[in-house]
CSV table of C-alpha atoms and ligand atoms in Angstrom, one decimal:
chain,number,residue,atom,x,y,z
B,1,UNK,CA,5.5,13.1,-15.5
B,2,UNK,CA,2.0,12.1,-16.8
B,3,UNK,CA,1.5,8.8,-18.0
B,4,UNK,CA,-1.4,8.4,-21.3
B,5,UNK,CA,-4.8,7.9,-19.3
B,6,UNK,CA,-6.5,6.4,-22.4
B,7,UNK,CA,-10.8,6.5,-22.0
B,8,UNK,CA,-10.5,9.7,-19.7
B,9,UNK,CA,-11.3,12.4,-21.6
B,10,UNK,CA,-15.4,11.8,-21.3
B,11,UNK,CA,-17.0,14.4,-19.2
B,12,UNK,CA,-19.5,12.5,-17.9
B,13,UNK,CA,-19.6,10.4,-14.3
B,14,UNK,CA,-19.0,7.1,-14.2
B,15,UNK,CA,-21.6,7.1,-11.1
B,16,UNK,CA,-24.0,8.9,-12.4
B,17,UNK,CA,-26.4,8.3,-9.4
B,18,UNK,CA,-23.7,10.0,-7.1
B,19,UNK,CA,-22.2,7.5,-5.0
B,20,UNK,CA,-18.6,8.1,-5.8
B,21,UNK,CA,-17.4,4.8,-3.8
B,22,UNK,CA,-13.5,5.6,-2.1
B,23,UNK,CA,-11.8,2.9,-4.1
B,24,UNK,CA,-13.2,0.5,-7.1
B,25,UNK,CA,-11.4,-2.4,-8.6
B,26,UNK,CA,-11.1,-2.2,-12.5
B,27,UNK,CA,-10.8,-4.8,-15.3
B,28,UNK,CA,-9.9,-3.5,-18.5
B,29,UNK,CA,-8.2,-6.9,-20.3
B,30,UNK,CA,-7.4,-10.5,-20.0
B,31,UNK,CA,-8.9,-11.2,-16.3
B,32,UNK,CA,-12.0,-13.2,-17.6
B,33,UNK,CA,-10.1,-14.9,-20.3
B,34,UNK,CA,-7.5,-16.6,-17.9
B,35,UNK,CA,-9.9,-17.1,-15.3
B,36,UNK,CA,-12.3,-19.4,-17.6
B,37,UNK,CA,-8.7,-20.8,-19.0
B,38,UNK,CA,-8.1,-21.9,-15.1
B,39,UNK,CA,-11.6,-23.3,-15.0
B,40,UNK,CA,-11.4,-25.1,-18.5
B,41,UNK,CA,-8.3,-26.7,-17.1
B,42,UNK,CA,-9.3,-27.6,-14.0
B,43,UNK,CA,-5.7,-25.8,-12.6
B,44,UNK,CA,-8.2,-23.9,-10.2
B,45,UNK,CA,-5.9,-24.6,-6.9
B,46,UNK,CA,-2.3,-23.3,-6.0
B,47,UNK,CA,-0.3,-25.3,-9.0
B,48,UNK,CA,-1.0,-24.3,-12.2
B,49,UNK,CA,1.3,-22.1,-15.0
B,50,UNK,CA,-0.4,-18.6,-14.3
B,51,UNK,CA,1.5,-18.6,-10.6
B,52,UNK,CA,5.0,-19.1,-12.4
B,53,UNK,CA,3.8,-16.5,-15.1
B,54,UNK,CA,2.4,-13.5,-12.7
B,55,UNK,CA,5.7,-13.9,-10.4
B,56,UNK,CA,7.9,-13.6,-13.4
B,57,UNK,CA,5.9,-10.6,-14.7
B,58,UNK,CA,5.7,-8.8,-11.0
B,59,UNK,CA,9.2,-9.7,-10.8
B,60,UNK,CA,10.4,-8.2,-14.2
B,61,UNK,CA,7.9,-4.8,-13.9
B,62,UNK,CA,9.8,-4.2,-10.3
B,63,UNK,CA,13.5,-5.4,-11.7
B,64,UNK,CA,13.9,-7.6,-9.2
B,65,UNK,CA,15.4,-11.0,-9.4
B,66,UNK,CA,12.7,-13.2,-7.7
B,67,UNK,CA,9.2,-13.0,-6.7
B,68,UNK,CA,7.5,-15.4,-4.4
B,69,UNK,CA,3.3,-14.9,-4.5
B,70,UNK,CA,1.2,-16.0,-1.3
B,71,UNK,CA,-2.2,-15.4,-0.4
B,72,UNK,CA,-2.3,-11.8,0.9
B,73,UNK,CA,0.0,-9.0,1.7
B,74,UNK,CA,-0.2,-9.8,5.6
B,75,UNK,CA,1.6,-12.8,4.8
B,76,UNK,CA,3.9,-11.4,2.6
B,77,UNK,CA,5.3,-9.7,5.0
B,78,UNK,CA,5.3,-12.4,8.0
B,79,UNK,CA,7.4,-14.1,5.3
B,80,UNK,CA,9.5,-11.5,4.4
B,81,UNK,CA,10.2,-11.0,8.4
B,82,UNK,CA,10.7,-14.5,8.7
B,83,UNK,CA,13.3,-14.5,6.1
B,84,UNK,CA,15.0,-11.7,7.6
B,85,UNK,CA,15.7,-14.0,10.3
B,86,UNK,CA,13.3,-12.5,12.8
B,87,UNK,CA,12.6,-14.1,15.9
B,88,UNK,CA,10.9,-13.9,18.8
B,89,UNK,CA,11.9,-11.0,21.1
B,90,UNK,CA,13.6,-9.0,18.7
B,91,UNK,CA,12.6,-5.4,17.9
B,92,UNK,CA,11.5,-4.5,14.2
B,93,UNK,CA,10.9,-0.8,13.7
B,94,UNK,CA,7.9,0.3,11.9
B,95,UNK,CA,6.3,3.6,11.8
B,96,UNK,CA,3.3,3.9,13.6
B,97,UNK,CA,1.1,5.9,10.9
B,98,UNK,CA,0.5,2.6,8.9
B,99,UNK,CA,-2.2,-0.3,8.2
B,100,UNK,CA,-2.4,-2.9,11.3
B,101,UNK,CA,-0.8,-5.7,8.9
B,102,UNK,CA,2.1,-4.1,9.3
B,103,UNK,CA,2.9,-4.5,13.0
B,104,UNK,CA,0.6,-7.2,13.6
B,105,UNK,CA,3.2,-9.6,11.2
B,106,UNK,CA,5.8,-8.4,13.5
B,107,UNK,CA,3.7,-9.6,16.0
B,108,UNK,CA,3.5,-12.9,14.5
B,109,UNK,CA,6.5,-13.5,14.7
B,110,UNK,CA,6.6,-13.0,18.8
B,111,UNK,CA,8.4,-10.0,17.9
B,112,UNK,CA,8.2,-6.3,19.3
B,113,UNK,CA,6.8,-3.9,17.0
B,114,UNK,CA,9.1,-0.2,17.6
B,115,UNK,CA,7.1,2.8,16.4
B,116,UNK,CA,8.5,5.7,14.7
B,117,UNK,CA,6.9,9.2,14.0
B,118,UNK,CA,6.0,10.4,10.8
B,119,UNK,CA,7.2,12.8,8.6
B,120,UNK,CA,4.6,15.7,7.9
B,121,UNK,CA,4.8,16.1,4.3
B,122,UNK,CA,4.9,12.5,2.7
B,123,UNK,CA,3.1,10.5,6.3
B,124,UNK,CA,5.8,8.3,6.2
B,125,UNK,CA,8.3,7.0,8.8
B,126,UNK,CA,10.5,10.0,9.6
B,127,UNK,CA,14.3,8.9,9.1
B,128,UNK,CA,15.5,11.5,11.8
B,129,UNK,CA,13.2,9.9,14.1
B,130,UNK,CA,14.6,6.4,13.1
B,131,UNK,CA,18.1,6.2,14.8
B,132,UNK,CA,17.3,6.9,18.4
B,133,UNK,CA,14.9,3.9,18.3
B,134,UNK,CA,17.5,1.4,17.7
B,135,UNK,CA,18.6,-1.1,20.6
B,136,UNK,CA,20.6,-4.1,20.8
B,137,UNK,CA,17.9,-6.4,20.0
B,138,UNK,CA,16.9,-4.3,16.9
B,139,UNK,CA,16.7,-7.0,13.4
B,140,UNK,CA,14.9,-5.2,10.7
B,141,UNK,CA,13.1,-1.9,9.8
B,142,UNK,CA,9.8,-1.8,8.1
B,143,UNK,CA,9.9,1.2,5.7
B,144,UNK,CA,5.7,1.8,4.3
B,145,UNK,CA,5.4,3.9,1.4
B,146,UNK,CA,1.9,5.1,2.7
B,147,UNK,CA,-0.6,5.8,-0.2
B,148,UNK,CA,1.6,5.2,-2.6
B,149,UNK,CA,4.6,7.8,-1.5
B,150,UNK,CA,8.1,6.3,-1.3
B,151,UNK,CA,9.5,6.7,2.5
B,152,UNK,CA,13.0,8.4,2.3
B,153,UNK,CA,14.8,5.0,1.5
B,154,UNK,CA,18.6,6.5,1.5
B,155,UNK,CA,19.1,7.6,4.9
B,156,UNK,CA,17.1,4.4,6.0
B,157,UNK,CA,19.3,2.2,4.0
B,158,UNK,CA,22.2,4.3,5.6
B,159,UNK,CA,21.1,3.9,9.1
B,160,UNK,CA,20.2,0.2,8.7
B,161,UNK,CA,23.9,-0.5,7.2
B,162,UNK,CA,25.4,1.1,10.2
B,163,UNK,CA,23.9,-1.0,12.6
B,164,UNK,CA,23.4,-4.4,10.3
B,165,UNK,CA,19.8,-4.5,9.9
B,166,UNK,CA,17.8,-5.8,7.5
B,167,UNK,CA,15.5,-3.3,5.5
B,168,UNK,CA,11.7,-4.7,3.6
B,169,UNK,CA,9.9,-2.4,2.0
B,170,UNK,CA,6.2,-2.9,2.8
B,171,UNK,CA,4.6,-1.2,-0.6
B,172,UNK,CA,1.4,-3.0,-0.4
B,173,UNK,CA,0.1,0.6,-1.6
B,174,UNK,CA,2.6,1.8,-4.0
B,175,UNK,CA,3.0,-0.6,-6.5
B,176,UNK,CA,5.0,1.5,-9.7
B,177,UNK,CA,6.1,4.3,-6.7
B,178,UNK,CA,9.6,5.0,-7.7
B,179,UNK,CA,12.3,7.0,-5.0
B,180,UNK,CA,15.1,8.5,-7.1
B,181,UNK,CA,14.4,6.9,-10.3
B,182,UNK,CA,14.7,3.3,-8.4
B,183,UNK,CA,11.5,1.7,-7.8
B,184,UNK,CA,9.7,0.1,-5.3
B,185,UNK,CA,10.2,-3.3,-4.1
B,186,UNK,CA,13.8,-3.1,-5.1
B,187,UNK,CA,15.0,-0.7,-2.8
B,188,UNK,CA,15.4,-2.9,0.6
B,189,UNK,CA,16.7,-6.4,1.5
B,190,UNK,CA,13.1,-7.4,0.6
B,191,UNK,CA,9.1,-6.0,-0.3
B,192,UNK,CA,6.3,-7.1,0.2
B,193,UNK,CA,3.0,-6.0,-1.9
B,194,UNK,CA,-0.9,-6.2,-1.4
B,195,UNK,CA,-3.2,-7.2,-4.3
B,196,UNK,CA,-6.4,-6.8,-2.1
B,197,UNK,CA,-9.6,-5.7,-4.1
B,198,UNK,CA,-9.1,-2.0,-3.2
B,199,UNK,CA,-5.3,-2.0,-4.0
B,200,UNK,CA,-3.1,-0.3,-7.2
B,201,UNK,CA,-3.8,-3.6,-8.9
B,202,UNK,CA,-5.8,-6.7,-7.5
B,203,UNK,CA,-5.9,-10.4,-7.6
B,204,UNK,CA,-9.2,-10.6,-4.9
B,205,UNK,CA,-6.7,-11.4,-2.2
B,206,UNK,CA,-3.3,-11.9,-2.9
B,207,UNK,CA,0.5,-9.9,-2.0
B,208,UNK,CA,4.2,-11.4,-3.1
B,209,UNK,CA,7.8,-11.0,-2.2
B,210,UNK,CA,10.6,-9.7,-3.9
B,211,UNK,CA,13.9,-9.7,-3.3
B,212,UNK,CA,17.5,-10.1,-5.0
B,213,UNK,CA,19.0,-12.7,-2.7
B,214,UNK,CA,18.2,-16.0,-4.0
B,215,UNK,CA,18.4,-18.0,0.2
B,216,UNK,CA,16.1,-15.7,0.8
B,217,UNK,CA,13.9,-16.4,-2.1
B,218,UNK,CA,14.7,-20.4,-1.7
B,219,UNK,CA,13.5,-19.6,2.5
B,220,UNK,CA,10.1,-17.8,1.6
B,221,UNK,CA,8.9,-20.6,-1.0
B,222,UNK,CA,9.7,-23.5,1.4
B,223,UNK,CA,7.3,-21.6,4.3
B,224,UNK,CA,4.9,-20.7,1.6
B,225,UNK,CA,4.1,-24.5,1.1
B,226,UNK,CA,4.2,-26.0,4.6
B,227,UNK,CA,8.3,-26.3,4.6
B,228,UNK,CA,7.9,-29.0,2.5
B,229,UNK,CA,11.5,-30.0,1.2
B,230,UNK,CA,11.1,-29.1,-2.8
B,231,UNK,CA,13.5,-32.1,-3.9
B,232,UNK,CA,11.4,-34.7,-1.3
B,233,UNK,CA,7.8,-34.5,-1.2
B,234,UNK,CA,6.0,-35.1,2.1
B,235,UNK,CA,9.3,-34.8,3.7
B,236,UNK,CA,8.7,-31.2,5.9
B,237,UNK,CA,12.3,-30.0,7.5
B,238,UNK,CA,10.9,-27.4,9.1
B,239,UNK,CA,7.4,-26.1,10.2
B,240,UNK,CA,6.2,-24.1,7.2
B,241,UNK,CA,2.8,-22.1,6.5
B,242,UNK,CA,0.3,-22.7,4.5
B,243,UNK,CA,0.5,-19.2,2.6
B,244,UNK,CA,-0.2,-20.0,-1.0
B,245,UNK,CA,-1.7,-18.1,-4.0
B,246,UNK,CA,-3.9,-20.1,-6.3
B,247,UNK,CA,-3.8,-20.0,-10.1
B,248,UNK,CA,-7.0,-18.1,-10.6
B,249,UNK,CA,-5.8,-15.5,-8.3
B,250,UNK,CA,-2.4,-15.6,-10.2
B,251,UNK,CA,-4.9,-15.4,-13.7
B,252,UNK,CA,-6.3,-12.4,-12.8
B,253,UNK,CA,-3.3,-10.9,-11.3
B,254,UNK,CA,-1.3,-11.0,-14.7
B,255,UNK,CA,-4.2,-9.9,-16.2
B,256,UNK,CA,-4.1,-6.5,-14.1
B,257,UNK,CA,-0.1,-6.5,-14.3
B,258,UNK,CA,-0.6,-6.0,-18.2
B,259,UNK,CA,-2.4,-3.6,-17.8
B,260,UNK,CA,-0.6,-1.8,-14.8
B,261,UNK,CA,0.7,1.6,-16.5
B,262,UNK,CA,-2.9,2.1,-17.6
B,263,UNK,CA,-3.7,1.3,-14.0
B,264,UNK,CA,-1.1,4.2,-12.7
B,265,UNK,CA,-1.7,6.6,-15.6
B,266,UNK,CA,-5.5,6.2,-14.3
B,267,UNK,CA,-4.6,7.1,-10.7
B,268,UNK,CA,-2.1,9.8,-11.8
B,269,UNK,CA,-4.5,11.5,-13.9
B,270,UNK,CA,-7.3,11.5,-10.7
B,271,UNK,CA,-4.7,12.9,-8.3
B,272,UNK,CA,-3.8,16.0,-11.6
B,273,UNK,CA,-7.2,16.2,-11.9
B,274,UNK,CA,-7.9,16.7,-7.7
B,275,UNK,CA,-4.8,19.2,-7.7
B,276,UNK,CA,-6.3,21.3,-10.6
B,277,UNK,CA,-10.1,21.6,-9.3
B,278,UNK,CA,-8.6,22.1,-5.2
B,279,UNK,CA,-6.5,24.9,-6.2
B,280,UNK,CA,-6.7,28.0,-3.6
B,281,UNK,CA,-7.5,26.3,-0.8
B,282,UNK,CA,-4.0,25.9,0.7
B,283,UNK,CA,-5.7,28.0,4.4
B,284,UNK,CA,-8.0,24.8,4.6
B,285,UNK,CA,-6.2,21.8,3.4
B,286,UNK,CA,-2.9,20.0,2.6
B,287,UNK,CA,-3.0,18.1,-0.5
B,288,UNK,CA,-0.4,15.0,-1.2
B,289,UNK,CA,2.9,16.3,-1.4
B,290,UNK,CA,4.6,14.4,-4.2
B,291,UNK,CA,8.3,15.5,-3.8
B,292,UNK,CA,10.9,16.1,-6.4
B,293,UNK,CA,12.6,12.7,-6.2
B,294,UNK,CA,9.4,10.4,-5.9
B,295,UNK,CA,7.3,9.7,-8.0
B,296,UNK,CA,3.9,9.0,-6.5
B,297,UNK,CA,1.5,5.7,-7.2
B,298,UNK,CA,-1.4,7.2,-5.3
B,299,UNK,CA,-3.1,5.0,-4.3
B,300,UNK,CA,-4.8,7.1,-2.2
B,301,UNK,CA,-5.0,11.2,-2.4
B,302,UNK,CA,-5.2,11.9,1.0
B,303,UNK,CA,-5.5,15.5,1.9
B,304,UNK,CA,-5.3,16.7,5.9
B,305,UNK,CA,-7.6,19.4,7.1
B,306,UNK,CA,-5.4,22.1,8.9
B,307,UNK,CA,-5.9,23.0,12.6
B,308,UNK,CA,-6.4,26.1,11.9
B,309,UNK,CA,-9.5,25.4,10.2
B,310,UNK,CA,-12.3,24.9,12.9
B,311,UNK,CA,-13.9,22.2,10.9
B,312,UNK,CA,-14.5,18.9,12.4
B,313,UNK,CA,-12.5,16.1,10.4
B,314,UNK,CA,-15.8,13.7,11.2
B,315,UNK,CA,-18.4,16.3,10.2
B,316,UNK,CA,-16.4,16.9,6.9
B,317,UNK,CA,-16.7,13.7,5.8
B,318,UNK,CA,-20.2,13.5,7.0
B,319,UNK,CA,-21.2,16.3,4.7
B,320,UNK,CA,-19.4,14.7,1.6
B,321,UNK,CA,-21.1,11.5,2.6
B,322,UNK,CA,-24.6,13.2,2.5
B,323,UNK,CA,-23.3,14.4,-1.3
B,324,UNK,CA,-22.7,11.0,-1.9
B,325,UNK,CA,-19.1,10.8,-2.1
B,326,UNK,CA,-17.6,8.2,0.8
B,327,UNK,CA,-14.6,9.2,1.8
B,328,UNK,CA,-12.3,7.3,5.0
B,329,UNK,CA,-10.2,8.4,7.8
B,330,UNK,CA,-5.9,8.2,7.4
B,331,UNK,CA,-5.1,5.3,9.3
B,332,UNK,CA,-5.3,6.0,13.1
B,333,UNK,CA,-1.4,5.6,14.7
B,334,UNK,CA,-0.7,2.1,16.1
B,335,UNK,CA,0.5,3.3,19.2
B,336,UNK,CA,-3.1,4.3,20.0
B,337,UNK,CA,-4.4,0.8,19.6
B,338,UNK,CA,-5.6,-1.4,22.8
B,339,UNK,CA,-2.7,-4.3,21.5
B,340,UNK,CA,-0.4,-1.7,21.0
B,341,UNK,CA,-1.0,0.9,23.3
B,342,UNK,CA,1.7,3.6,24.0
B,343,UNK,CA,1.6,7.0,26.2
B,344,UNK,CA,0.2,9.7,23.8
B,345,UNK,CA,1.9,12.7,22.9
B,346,UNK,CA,5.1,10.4,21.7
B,347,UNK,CA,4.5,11.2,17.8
B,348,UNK,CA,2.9,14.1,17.4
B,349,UNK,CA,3.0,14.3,13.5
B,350,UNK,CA,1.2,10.7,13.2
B,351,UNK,CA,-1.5,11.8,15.9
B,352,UNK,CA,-2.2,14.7,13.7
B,353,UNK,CA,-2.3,13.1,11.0
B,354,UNK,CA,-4.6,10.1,12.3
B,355,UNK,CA,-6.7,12.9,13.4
B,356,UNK,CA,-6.9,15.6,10.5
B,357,UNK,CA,-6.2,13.3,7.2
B,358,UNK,CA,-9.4,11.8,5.0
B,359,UNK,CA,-8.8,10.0,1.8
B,360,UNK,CA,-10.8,11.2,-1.1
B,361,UNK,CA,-12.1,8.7,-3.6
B,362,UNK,CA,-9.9,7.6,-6.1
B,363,UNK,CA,-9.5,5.2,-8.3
B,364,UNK,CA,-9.1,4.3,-12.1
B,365,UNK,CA,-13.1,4.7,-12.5
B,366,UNK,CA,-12.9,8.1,-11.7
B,367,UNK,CA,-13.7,10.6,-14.8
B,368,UNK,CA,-12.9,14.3,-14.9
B,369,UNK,CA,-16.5,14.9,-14.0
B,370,UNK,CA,-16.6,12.8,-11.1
B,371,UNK,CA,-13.4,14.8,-9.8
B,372,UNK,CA,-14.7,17.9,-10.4
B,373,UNK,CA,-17.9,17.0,-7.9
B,374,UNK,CA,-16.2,16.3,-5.1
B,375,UNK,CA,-14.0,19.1,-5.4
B,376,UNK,CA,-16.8,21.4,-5.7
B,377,UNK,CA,-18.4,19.6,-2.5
B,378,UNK,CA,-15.3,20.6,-0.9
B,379,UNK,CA,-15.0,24.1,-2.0
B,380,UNK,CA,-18.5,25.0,-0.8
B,381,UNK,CA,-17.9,23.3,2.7
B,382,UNK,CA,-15.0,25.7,3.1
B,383,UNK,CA,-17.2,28.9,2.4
B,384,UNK,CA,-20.1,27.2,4.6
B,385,UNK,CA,-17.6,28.0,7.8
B,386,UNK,CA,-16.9,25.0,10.3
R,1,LIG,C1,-3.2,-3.6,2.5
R,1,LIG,C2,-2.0,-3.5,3.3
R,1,LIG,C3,-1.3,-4.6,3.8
R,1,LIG,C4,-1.9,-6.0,3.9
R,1,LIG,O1,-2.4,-6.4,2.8
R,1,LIG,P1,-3.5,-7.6,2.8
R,1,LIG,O2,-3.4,-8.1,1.4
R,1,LIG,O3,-4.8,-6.9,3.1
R,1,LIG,O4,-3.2,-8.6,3.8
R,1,LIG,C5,-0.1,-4.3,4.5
R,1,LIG,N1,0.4,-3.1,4.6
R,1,LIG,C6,-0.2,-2.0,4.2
R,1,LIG,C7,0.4,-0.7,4.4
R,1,LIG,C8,-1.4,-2.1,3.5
R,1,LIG,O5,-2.1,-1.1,3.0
């Protein structure tokens, strides 16, 4: 379903000297405004009424009954783990086609990240993959919805039931995503979300929390601040974080949030736009599958360049940098990483992915024109041969 993608319909690029950057953060109301109100008032520090205000909005756009804002999405989820009850030597399953945050907040926890294959269609964690990973020490599963597609959340939420685990969301990239009409960051125990400069919606640096059980909720706020006991100040029960958001982060952060289905429309609009000018070249590529019950935030359209095709997956994006259009690698597997090194070979799907996928520019910026450019570069490096 397409969303209104008001200011589009100009045919000309928004970079007109031709360096179509991957991703480009984008103010189109009220960020300025609050951020001069938080300087005016001197609330330019982590108390202040825009933090209250930009939880309460996050908190009703997801439908979920709290949202706790901290500094960054990394946190987020060392918080949400934390409230999960993880502890040091437990397992938490992630898949290991993701961003590094995602295990290395496991890891912060002295907690064992478990990797998970991917599923070829969507690149996220592969639910028949899932159950076979669990052990006795398992606590919680980290479902990503990479690049803005929702992971499979029913048959996770089944397996996790079976075997009492707890279930966060990490959908620091799909802000909006929805999987079977529900959306994201109301689908697990818990979610965690990313509002870094190149995400859906940004504060500068910033992520939050959701979830519907209010300990939980109580739990995350008191490690936000240090554990300091809310009805005893300077009294510290426990050993908290320092993990806060500030109130000019929260300013611009509502700012964006009021503007968020302008901010998806935008996105969904870029990906129709890449799906129209790519057509016919299925025997090259695979473009973003968006299947029938998600719908997709796209954060990033990232394609995959088949084996078949002989062309290099480096050299291809060397030849769209040298048209000006920079373009970045799909995440490389976690289980190739020196810190978390596995045997290769184990998850096939991710390797292939980590090793075929590039994400294409895109991002609210973005006209027609623009699109139509890169897809043109594309075309004519397919008839050029490999
Ligand atoms: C961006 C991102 C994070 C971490 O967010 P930061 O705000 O950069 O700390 C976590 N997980 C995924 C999948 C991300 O893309």
């Amino acid at each position: 379903m397409s969303r209104p993608a008001p200011g589009l319909q100009t045919a000309r690029s928004a970079f007109p000297r031709r360096r179509i950057p991957v991703s480009h953060p984008l103010f189109l109301g009220n960020e300025k405004k609050y951020v001069n109100e938080c300087l005016d008032s001197t609330w330019i520090s982590s108390v202040g009424g825009f933090i209250t205000r930009f939880e309460e909005t996050f908190a009703a756009f997801c439908g979920s009954r709290h949202a706790v804002a901290c500094n960054n999405g990394t946190s987020a989820l060392h918080l949400a783990l934390l409230a999960a009850g993880v502890e040091s030597g437990d397992e938490v399953i992630v898949p290991t086609l993701t961003y590094v945050a995602t295990a290395n907040a496991v890891r912060y926890c002295n907690a064992v990240p478990v990797f998970v294959d991917s599923e070829p269609l969507t690149m996220n964690l592969d639910p028949a993959a899932l159950e076979e990973k669990i052990t006795p020490r398992t606590k919680a599963i980290v479902a990503v919805h990479l690049y803005g597609h929702p992971a499979d959340m029913d048959p996770i939420l089944e397996i996790a039931r079976r075997h009492h685990l707890v279930v966060i969301e990490d959908a620091a990239e799909a802000h909006g995503a929805t999987y079977r009409g529900r959306i994201t960051g109301t689908l697990g125990d818990l979610a965690t979300f990313s509002f870094f400069g190149n995400k859906i919606v940004t504060t500068g640096e910033g992520g939050v929390v959701t979830t519907d059980n209010a300990g939980m909720e109580r739990h995350i706020r008191l490690l936000r601040g240090q554990g300091m006991d809310p009805a005893r100040r300077y009294w510290f029960p426990i050993a908290g974080y320092n993990y806060r958001m500030t109130n000019i982060q929260a300013a611009i952060g509502l700012a964006q949030m009021e503007n968020i289905e302008i901010h998806l429309g935008r996105r969904r609009a870029v990906a129709d736009w890449y799906r129209k000018y790519l057509n016919g070249l299925e025997d090259f590529l695979q473009l973003p599958a968006e299947l029938p019950w998600a719908r997709h935030a796209f954060w990033m359209f990232a394609i995959v360049l088949h084996d078949s095709w002989g062309m290099d997956r480096d050299e291809f994006m060397r030849r769209l940098d040298e048209a000006g259009i920079e373009t970045r690698p799909v995440f490389y597997p976690m289980h190739v990483m020196p810190v978390y090194r596995e045997e290769t070979g184990a998850y096939p799907v991710a390797e292939r992915l980590g090793r075929r996928g590039v994400n294409l520019p895109s991002h609210g910026l973005m006209t027609e024109e623009d699109v139509q450019y890169v897809a043109r570069q594309i075309r004519e490096i397919t008839a050029s041969g490999a």
